[in-house]
Coordinates of C-alpha atoms in Angstrom, one line a residue:
M1 CA 34.9 -63.9 6.8
S2 CA 38.4 -64.3 5.3
R3 CA 37.7 -61.6 2.6
I4 CA 37.6 -59.0 5.3
I5 CA 41.3 -59.5 6.0
Q6 CA 43.7 -57.4 3.9
P7 CA 45.5 -59.2 1.2
T8 CA 48.9 -58.1 2.5
Q9 CA 48.1 -59.4 6.0
Q10 CA 46.9 -62.7 4.4
S11 CA 50.2 -63.1 2.5
L12 CA 52.2 -62.4 5.7
I13 CA 50.2 -65.0 7.6
S14 CA 50.6 -67.6 4.8
F15 CA 54.3 -66.8 4.6
I16 CA 54.7 -67.4 8.4
L17 CA 52.7 -70.6 8.3
T18 CA 54.8 -71.8 5.3
R19 CA 58.0 -71.1 7.2
K20 CA 56.7 -72.9 10.2
T21 CA 55.8 -75.9 8.1
V22 CA 59.2 -76.0 6.6
V23 CA 60.8 -75.8 10.0
V24 CA 58.6 -78.6 11.3
I25 CA 59.5 -80.9 8.4
V26 CA 63.3 -80.2 8.8
V27 CA 63.1 -80.9 12.5
V28 CA 61.2 -84.2 11.9
V29 CA 63.7 -85.3 9.3
V30 CA 66.7 -84.4 11.5
V31 CA 65.2 -86.3 14.5
V32 CA 64.6 -89.4 12.3
V33 CA 68.1 -89.4 10.9
V34 CA 69.5 -89.1 14.4
I35 CA 67.3 -92.0 15.6
V36 CA 68.3 -94.2 12.6
V37 CA 72.0 -93.4 13.0
V38 CA 72.1 -93.8 16.8
E39 CA 69.8 -96.8 17.1
V40 CA 70.8 -98.9 14.2
E41 CA 70.9 -102.1 16.3
V42 CA 67.5 -101.5 17.9
E43 CA 65.1 -102.1 15.0
V44 CA 62.0 -101.5 17.2
V45 CA 63.0 -98.0 18.0
V46 CA 63.7 -97.2 14.3
D47 CA 60.3 -98.7 13.3
I48 CA 58.6 -96.5 15.9
G49 CA 60.5 -93.5 14.7
V50 CA 59.6 -94.1 11.1
T51 CA 55.9 -94.7 12.0
V52 CA 55.8 -91.4 14.0
T53 CA 57.6 -89.6 11.2
V54 CA 55.1 -90.7 8.6
A55 CA 52.2 -89.7 10.9
M56 CA 53.9 -86.3 11.5
L57 CA 54.5 -85.7 7.8
Q58 CA 50.9 -86.6 7.0
L59 CA 49.7 -84.1 9.6
V60 CA 52.0 -81.4 8.3
A61 CA 50.9 -82.1 4.7
A62 CA 47.2 -82.0 5.7
A63 CA 47.9 -78.7 7.6
A64 CA 49.7 -77.2 4.6
F65 CA 47.0 -78.3 2.2
T66 CA 44.3 -76.8 4.5
N67 CA 46.3 -73.5 4.7
L68 CA 46.6 -73.4 0.9
V69 CA 42.8 -74.0 0.5
I70 CA 41.9 -71.4 3.1
F71 CA 44.3 -68.7 1.6
S72 CA 43.3 -69.3 -2.0
L73 CA 39.6 -68.5 -1.2

């Protein structure tokens, strides 16, 4: 089905998705840095933040990989 879509439209979609992925990664990193800086004394909060960040990054990486696979077909 993906072959029906025009190549230019595909490039545009992948470009938008790539930009979104970059924005998500930047936001996650900023949030984690803020958590670590603000909550240095509270180790539990930092641990939770790091765990959530790793999970988010794994999701983002999986989504990016899926997008690459889909658009390379």
